[in-house]
Short mmCIF file of C-alpha atoms and ligand atoms in Angstrom, two decimals:
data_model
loop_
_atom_site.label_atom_id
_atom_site.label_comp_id
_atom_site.label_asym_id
_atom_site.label_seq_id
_atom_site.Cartn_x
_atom_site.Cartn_y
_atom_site.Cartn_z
CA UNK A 312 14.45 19.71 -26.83
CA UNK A 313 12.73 17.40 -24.11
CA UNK A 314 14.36 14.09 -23.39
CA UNK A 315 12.41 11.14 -22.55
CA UNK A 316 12.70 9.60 -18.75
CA UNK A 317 12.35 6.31 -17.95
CA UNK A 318 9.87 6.22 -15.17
CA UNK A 319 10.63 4.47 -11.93
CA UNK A 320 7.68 2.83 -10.82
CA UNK A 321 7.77 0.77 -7.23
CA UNK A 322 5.39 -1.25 -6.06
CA UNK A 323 5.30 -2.63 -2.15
CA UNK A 324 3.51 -5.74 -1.44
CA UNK A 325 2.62 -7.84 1.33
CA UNK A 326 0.41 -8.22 3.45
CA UNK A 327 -1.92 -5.62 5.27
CA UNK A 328 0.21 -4.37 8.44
CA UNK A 329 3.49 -5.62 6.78
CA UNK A 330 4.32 -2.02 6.81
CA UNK A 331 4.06 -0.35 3.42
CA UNK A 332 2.45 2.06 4.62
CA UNK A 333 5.18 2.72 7.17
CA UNK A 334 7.79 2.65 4.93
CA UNK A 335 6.32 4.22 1.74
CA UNK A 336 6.08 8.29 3.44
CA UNK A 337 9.81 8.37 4.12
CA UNK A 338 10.93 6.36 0.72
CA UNK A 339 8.63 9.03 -1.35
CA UNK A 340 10.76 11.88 0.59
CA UNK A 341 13.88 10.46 -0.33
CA UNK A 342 13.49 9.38 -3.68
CA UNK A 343 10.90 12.30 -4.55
CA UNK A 344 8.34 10.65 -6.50
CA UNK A 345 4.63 10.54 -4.57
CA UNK A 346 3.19 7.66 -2.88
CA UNK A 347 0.05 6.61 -4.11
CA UNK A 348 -1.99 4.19 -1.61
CA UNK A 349 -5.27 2.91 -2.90
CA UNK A 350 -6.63 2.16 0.39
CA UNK A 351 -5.51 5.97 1.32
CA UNK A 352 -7.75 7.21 -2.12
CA UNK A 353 -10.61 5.43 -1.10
CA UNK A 354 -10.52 6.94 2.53
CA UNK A 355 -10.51 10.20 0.88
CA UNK A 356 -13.52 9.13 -1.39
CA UNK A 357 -15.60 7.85 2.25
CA UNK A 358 -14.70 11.03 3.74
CA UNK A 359 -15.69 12.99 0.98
CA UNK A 360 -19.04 10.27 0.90
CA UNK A 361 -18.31 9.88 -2.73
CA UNK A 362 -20.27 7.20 -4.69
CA UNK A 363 -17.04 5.66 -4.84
CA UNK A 364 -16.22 5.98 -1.15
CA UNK A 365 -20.19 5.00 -0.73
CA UNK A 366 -19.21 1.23 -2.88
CA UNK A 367 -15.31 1.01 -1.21
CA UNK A 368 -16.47 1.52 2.35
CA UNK A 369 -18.68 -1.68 2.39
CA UNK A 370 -15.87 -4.04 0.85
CA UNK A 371 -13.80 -2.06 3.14
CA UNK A 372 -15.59 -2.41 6.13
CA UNK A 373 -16.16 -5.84 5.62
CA UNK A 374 -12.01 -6.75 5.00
CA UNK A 375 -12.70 -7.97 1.28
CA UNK A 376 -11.33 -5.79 -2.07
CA UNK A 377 -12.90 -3.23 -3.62
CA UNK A 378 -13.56 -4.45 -7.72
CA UNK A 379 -11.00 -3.64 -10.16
CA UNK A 380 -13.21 -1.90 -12.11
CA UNK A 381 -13.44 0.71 -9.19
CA UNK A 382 -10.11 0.49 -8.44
CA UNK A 383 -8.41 1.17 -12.07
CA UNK A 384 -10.93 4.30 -12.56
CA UNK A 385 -9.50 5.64 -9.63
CA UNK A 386 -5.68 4.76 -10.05
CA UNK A 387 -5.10 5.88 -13.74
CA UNK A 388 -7.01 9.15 -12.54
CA UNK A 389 -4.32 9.51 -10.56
CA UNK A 390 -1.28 8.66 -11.93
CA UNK A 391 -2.05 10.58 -14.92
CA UNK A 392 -1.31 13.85 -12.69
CA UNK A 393 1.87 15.72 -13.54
CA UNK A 394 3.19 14.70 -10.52
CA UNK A 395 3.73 11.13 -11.31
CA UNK A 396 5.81 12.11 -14.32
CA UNK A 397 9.46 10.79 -12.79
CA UNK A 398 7.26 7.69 -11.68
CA UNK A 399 5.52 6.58 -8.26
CA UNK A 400 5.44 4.23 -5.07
CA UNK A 401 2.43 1.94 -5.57
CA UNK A 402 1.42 0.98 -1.57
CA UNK A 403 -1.87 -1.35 -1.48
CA UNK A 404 -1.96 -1.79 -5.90
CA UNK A 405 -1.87 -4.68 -7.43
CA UNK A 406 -3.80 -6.78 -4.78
CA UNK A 407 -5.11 -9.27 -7.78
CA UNK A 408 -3.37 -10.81 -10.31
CA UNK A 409 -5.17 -9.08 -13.04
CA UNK A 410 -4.71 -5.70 -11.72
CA UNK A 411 -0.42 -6.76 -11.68
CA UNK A 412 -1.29 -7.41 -15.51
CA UNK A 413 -2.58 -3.97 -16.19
CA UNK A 414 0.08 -2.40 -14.23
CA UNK A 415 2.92 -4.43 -15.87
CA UNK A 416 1.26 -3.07 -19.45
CA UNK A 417 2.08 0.22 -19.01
CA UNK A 418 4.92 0.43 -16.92
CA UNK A 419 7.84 -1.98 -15.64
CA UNK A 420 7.53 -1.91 -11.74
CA UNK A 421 9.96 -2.61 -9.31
CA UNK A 422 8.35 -4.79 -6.98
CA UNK A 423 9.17 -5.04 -3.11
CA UNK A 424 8.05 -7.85 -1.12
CA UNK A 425 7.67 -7.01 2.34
CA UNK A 426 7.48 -10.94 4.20
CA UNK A 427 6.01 -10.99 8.09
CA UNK A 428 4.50 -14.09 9.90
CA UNK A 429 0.80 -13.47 10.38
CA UNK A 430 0.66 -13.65 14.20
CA UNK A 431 2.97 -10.55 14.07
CA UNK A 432 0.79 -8.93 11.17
CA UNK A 433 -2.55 -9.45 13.84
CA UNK A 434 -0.62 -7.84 16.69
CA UNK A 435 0.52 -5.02 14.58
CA UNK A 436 -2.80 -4.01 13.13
CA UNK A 437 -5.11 -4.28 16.10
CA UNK A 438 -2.75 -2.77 17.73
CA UNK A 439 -2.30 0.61 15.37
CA UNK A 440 -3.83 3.50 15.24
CA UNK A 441 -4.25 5.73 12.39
CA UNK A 442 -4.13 9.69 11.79
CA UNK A 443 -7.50 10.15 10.22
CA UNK A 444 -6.06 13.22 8.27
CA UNK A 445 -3.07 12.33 6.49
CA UNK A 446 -3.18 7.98 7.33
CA UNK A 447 0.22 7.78 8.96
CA UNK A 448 0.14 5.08 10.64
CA UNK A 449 0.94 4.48 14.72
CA UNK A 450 1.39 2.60 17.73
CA UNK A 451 -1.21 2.72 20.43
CA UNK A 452 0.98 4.29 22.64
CA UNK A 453 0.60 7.63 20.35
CA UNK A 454 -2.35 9.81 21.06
CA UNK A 455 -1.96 12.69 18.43
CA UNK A 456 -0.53 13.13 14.45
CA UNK A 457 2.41 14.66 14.91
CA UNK A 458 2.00 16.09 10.93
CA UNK A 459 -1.85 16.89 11.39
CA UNK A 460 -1.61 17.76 15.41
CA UNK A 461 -4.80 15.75 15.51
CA UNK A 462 -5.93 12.62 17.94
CA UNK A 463 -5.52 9.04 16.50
CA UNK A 464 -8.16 6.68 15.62
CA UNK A 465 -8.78 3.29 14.80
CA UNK A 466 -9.47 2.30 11.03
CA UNK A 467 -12.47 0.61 11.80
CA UNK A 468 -11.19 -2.38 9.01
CA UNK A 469 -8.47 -2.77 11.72
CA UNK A 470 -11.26 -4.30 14.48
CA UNK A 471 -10.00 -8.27 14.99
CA UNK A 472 -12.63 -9.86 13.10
CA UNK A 473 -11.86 -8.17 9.72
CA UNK A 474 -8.12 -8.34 10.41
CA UNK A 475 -8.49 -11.82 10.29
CA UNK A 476 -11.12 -11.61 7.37
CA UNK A 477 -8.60 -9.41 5.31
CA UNK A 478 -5.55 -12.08 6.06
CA UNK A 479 -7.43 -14.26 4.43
CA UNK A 480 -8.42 -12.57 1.54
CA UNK A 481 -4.82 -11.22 1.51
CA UNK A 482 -3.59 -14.96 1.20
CA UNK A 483 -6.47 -16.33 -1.39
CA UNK A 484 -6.15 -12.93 -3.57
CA UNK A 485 -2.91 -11.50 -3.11
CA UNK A 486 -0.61 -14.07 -2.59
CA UNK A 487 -0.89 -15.21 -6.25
CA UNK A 488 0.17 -11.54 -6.98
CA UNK A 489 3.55 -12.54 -4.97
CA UNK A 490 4.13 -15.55 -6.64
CA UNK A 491 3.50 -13.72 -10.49
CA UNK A 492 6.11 -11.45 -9.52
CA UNK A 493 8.61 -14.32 -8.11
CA UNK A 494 8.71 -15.29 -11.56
CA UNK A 495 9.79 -12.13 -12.64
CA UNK A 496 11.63 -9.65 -10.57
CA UNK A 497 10.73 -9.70 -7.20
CA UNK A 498 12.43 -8.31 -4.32
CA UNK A 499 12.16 -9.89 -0.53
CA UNK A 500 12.48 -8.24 1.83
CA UNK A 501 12.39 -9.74 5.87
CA UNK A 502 9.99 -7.16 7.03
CA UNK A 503 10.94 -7.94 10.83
CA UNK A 504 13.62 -5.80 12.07
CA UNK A 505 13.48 -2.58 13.60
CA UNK A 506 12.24 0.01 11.46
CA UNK A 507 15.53 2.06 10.87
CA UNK A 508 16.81 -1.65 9.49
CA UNK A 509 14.06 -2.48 7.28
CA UNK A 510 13.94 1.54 5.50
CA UNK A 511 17.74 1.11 4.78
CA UNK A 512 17.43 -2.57 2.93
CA UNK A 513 14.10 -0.80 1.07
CA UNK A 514 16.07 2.37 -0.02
CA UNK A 515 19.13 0.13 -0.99
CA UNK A 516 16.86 -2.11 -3.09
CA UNK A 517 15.15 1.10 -4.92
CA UNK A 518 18.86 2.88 -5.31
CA UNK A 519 20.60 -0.97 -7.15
CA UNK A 520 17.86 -1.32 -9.25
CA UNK A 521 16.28 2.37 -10.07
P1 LIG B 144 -5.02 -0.58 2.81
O1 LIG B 144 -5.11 0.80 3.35
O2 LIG B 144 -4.00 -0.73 1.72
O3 LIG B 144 -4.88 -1.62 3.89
O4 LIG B 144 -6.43 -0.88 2.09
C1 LIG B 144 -7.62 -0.86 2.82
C2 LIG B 144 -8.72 -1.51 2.02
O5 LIG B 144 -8.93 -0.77 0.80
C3 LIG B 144 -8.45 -2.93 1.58
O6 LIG B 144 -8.74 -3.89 2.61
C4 LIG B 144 -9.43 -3.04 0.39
O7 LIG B 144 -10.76 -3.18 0.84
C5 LIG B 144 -9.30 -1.65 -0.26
N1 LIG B 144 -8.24 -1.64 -1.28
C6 LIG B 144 -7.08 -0.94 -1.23
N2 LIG B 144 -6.35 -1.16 -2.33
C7 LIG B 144 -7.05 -2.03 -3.09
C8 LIG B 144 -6.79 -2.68 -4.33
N3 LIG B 144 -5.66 -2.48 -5.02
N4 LIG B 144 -7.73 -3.53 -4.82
C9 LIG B 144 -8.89 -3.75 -4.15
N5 LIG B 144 -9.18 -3.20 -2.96
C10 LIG B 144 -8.27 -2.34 -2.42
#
Protein backbone atom coordinates (compact mmCIF):
# COMPACT_ATOMS: atom_id res chain seq x y z
CA UNK A 1 0.00 0.00 0.00
CA UNK A 2 1.49 3.56 -0.90
CA UNK A 3 0.87 6.35 1.55
CA UNK A 4 0.36 9.77 0.46
CA UNK A 5 3.21 12.58 1.39
CA UNK A 6 2.60 15.89 1.92
CA UNK A 7 5.01 17.71 -0.26
CA UNK A 8 7.29 20.35 1.14
CA UNK A 9 7.52 23.00 -1.23
CA UNK A 10 9.97 26.23 -0.38
CA UNK A 11 10.13 29.08 -2.09
CA UNK A 12 13.14 31.89 -1.57
CA UNK A 13 12.46 35.36 -2.47
CA UNK A 14 14.10 38.55 -2.62
CA UNK A 15 15.79 40.31 -4.51
CA UNK A 16 18.43 39.34 -7.28
CA UNK A 17 21.90 38.97 -5.32
CA UNK A 18 20.00 38.56 -1.95
CA UNK A 19 21.53 35.20 -2.04
CA UNK A 20 19.09 32.44 -2.95
CA UNK A 21 21.11 31.21 -5.01
CA UNK A 22 23.81 30.95 -2.37
CA UNK A 23 21.84 29.45 0.02
CA UNK A 24 19.50 27.16 -2.01
CA UNK A 25 22.70 24.33 -3.14
CA UNK A 26 23.50 23.58 0.50
CA UNK A 27 19.62 23.69 1.84
CA UNK A 28 18.73 21.10 -1.20
CA UNK A 29 21.73 18.83 0.29
CA UNK A 30 20.44 18.91 3.59
CA UNK A 31 16.93 18.63 3.26
CA UNK A 32 17.21 16.36 -0.04
CA UNK A 33 14.67 17.68 -2.24
CA UNK A 34 16.24 19.50 -5.66
CA UNK A 35 16.56 23.09 -6.22
CA UNK A 36 14.89 24.31 -9.07
CA UNK A 37 16.11 27.97 -10.26
CA UNK A 38 14.29 29.41 -13.20
CA UNK A 39 16.94 31.74 -14.11
CA UNK A 40 19.38 28.48 -13.91
CA UNK A 41 16.65 26.58 -16.62
CA UNK A 42 16.75 29.28 -18.87
CA UNK A 43 20.69 29.39 -18.91
CA UNK A 44 20.50 25.86 -19.82
CA UNK A 45 17.87 26.65 -22.62
CA UNK A 46 20.60 29.77 -24.06
CA UNK A 47 23.29 27.34 -23.88
CA UNK A 48 21.53 24.76 -25.51
CA UNK A 49 20.22 27.97 -28.08
CA UNK A 50 16.78 26.68 -27.53
CA UNK A 51 13.82 28.75 -28.89
CA UNK A 52 13.18 29.22 -25.40
CA UNK A 53 16.71 30.21 -24.42
CA UNK A 54 16.55 32.26 -27.99
CA UNK A 55 13.09 34.46 -26.26
CA UNK A 56 14.68 34.32 -22.32
CA UNK A 57 18.10 35.60 -23.32
CA UNK A 58 16.75 38.99 -24.66
CA UNK A 59 14.49 39.74 -21.46
CA UNK A 60 17.46 38.38 -19.80
CA UNK A 61 19.98 40.35 -21.23
CA UNK A 62 18.11 43.31 -20.96
CA UNK A 63 17.32 42.80 -16.76
CA UNK A 64 13.42 42.56 -17.39
CA UNK A 65 11.28 38.95 -16.85
CA UNK A 66 10.85 36.47 -19.10
CA UNK A 67 6.59 36.07 -19.72
CA UNK A 68 4.79 33.72 -17.62
CA UNK A 69 3.63 31.98 -20.33
CA UNK A 70 7.34 30.91 -20.99
CA UNK A 71 8.06 30.55 -17.67
CA UNK A 72 5.09 28.06 -16.45
CA UNK A 73 5.81 25.76 -19.69
CA UNK A 74 9.08 25.39 -18.45
CA UNK A 75 8.49 25.02 -14.56
CA UNK A 76 5.60 22.41 -14.54
CA UNK A 77 7.95 20.50 -17.11
CA UNK A 78 10.01 20.30 -14.46
CA UNK A 79 8.53 19.72 -11.41
CA UNK A 80 6.55 17.02 -12.84
CA UNK A 81 9.94 14.86 -12.79
CA UNK A 82 10.05 12.05 -10.23
CA UNK A 83 12.43 13.82 -8.49
CA UNK A 84 10.29 16.51 -7.14
CA UNK A 85 8.02 13.91 -5.59
CA UNK A 86 9.02 14.76 -1.62
CA UNK A 87 8.69 18.49 -2.90
CA UNK A 88 11.29 21.27 -4.07
CA UNK A 89 13.26 24.65 -3.34
CA UNK A 90 11.75 27.23 -5.72
CA UNK A 91 14.98 29.93 -6.17
CA UNK A 92 13.99 32.86 -8.76
CA UNK A 93 9.77 31.50 -9.06
CA UNK A 94 7.21 33.40 -8.35
CA UNK A 95 8.70 36.81 -9.51
CA UNK A 96 4.90 38.13 -10.37
CA UNK A 97 2.03 38.02 -8.48
CA UNK A 98 0.17 35.86 -10.84
CA UNK A 99 2.77 33.31 -11.14
CA UNK A 100 2.54 33.15 -6.73
CA UNK A 101 -1.26 32.41 -7.67
CA UNK A 102 -0.54 29.44 -9.82
CA UNK A 103 1.99 28.18 -7.51
CA UNK A 104 -0.21 28.58 -4.38
CA UNK A 105 -3.00 26.37 -6.57
CA UNK A 106 -1.23 23.43 -6.56
CA UNK A 107 0.87 23.37 -3.72
CA UNK A 108 1.17 25.25 -0.22
CA UNK A 109 4.75 26.84 -0.26
CA UNK A 110 6.78 27.81 2.43
CA UNK A 111 7.97 31.07 1.58
CA UNK A 112 11.43 32.64 2.70
CA UNK A 113 12.06 36.20 2.46
CA UNK A 114 15.55 36.94 2.13
CA UNK A 115 15.65 41.19 3.05
CA UNK A 116 19.13 43.17 1.91
CA UNK A 117 19.46 47.01 1.35
CA UNK A 118 20.01 47.60 -2.35
CA UNK A 119 23.42 49.32 -2.17
CA UNK A 120 24.65 45.96 -0.72
CA UNK A 121 22.58 43.93 -3.43
CA UNK A 122 24.67 46.31 -6.34
CA UNK A 123 28.00 45.55 -4.68
CA UNK A 124 27.26 41.92 -4.42
CA UNK A 125 26.22 41.30 -7.99
CA UNK A 126 28.73 43.33 -9.94
CA UNK A 127 30.92 42.04 -7.93
CA UNK A 128 30.16 38.02 -8.50
CA UNK A 129 31.15 35.80 -10.70
CA UNK A 130 29.44 32.81 -11.86
CA UNK A 131 30.50 29.06 -12.76
CA UNK A 132 29.13 28.88 -16.24
CA UNK A 133 28.64 25.03 -15.76
CA UNK A 134 26.77 24.33 -12.77
CA UNK A 135 25.77 28.52 -11.74
CA UNK A 136 27.31 28.49 -8.29
CA UNK A 137 27.74 31.56 -7.58
CA UNK A 138 31.26 33.51 -6.37
CA UNK A 139 33.27 36.27 -5.26
CA UNK A 140 35.68 37.90 -7.62
CA UNK A 141 38.42 36.86 -5.73
CA UNK A 142 37.67 33.09 -7.09
CA UNK A 143 39.08 32.21 -10.43
CA UNK A 144 37.86 28.53 -10.96
CA UNK A 145 34.46 26.18 -9.96
CA UNK A 146 35.62 24.26 -7.46
CA UNK A 147 32.55 21.52 -8.49
CA UNK A 148 33.14 21.97 -12.38
CA UNK A 149 37.17 22.76 -12.08
CA UNK A 150 36.33 25.38 -14.66
CA UNK A 151 37.23 29.40 -14.81
CA UNK A 152 34.49 31.87 -13.63
CA UNK A 153 32.62 34.26 -15.64
CA UNK A 154 30.48 37.08 -15.46
CA UNK A 155 26.60 36.61 -16.15
CA UNK A 156 26.50 39.18 -18.57
CA UNK A 157 22.79 40.35 -16.78
CA UNK A 158 25.22 41.09 -13.87
CA UNK A 159 27.01 44.26 -16.00
CA UNK A 160 25.92 47.63 -13.75
CA UNK A 161 23.45 48.95 -16.03
CA UNK A 162 21.07 45.91 -15.94
CA UNK A 163 21.77 45.38 -12.24
CA UNK A 164 20.24 48.49 -11.74
CA UNK A 165 17.56 47.80 -14.54
CA UNK A 166 16.67 44.40 -12.79
CA UNK A 167 16.38 46.27 -9.13
CA UNK A 168 13.94 48.01 -10.52
CA UNK A 169 11.95 45.62 -12.10
CA UNK A 170 12.60 43.50 -8.96
CA UNK A 171 10.86 46.35 -6.86
CA UNK A 172 7.82 47.26 -9.48
CA UNK A 173 7.22 43.31 -10.17
CA UNK A 174 8.35 41.40 -7.36
CA UNK A 175 7.87 43.29 -4.47
CA UNK A 176 4.05 42.90 -4.71
CA UNK A 177 4.91 39.10 -4.65
CA UNK A 178 6.47 39.92 -0.99
CA UNK A 179 3.75 41.75 0.20
CA UNK A 180 0.95 38.76 -1.13
CA UNK A 181 2.86 36.48 0.89
CA UNK A 182 3.08 38.94 4.12
CA UNK A 183 -0.46 38.38 4.22
CA UNK A 184 -0.13 34.89 4.40
CA UNK A 185 2.84 33.08 5.70
CA UNK A 186 5.86 34.70 5.08
CA UNK A 187 9.13 34.20 6.59
CA UNK A 188 11.93 37.17 6.97
CA UNK A 189 14.77 36.59 7.04
CA UNK A 190 17.85 39.55 7.61
CA UNK A 191 19.87 38.36 4.73
CA UNK A 192 23.05 40.33 6.11
CA UNK A 193 25.16 38.26 8.25
CA UNK A 194 27.86 36.08 7.42
CA UNK A 195 26.91 33.26 5.43
CA UNK A 196 27.33 30.38 8.06
CA UNK A 197 24.61 32.76 10.12
CA UNK A 198 22.15 33.31 7.52
CA UNK A 199 22.15 29.09 6.28
CA UNK A 200 21.46 28.20 10.01
CA UNK A 201 18.27 30.78 10.49
CA UNK A 202 17.16 29.32 6.71
CA UNK A 203 17.52 25.60 7.74
CA UNK A 204 15.85 26.40 11.19
CA UNK A 205 12.93 28.11 9.40
CA UNK A 206 12.50 24.98 6.82
CA UNK A 207 13.00 22.31 9.95
CA UNK A 208 9.83 24.52 12.46
CA UNK A 209 7.66 24.68 9.74
CA UNK A 210 8.36 21.51 7.24
P1 LIG B 1 18.10 34.71 -11.70
O1 LIG B 1 19.15 33.74 -12.09
O2 LIG B 1 17.08 34.14 -10.75
O3 LIG B 1 18.67 36.03 -11.23
O4 LIG B 1 17.26 35.04 -13.04
C1 LIG B 1 17.90 35.63 -14.14
C2 LIG B 1 16.86 36.16 -15.10
O5 LIG B 1 16.04 35.07 -15.57
C3 LIG B 1 15.89 37.16 -14.52
O6 LIG B 1 16.43 38.49 -14.49
C4 LIG B 1 14.72 37.02 -15.52
O7 LIG B 1 15.03 37.67 -16.74
C5 LIG B 1 14.70 35.52 -15.79
N1 LIG B 1 13.81 34.82 -14.84
C6 LIG B 1 14.18 33.93 -13.88
N2 LIG B 1 13.12 33.50 -13.20
C7 LIG B 1 12.04 34.14 -13.71
C8 LIG B 1 10.66 34.14 -13.39
N3 LIG B 1 10.15 33.40 -12.39
N4 LIG B 1 9.83 34.93 -14.11
C9 LIG B 1 10.31 35.69 -15.13
N5 LIG B 1 11.61 35.76 -15.47
C10 LIG B 1 12.48 34.99 -14.77
Amino acid sequence: MSVATKQLVIILLGAPGAGKGTHAGPLSEKLKLPHISTGNLFREHISADSPLGKLAKICMNAGNLVPDELVFNMLFDRVAKPDCERGYILDGFPRTVAQAKVLDRAVQPIALYFSVPDEILIERMTNRLTCPKCNKPYSKSDSCCDVCLVPLIQRADDREEVVRRRLEVYHTQTQPVIDYYAKKNLIPILATGTREEIFQTVLKACQDKG
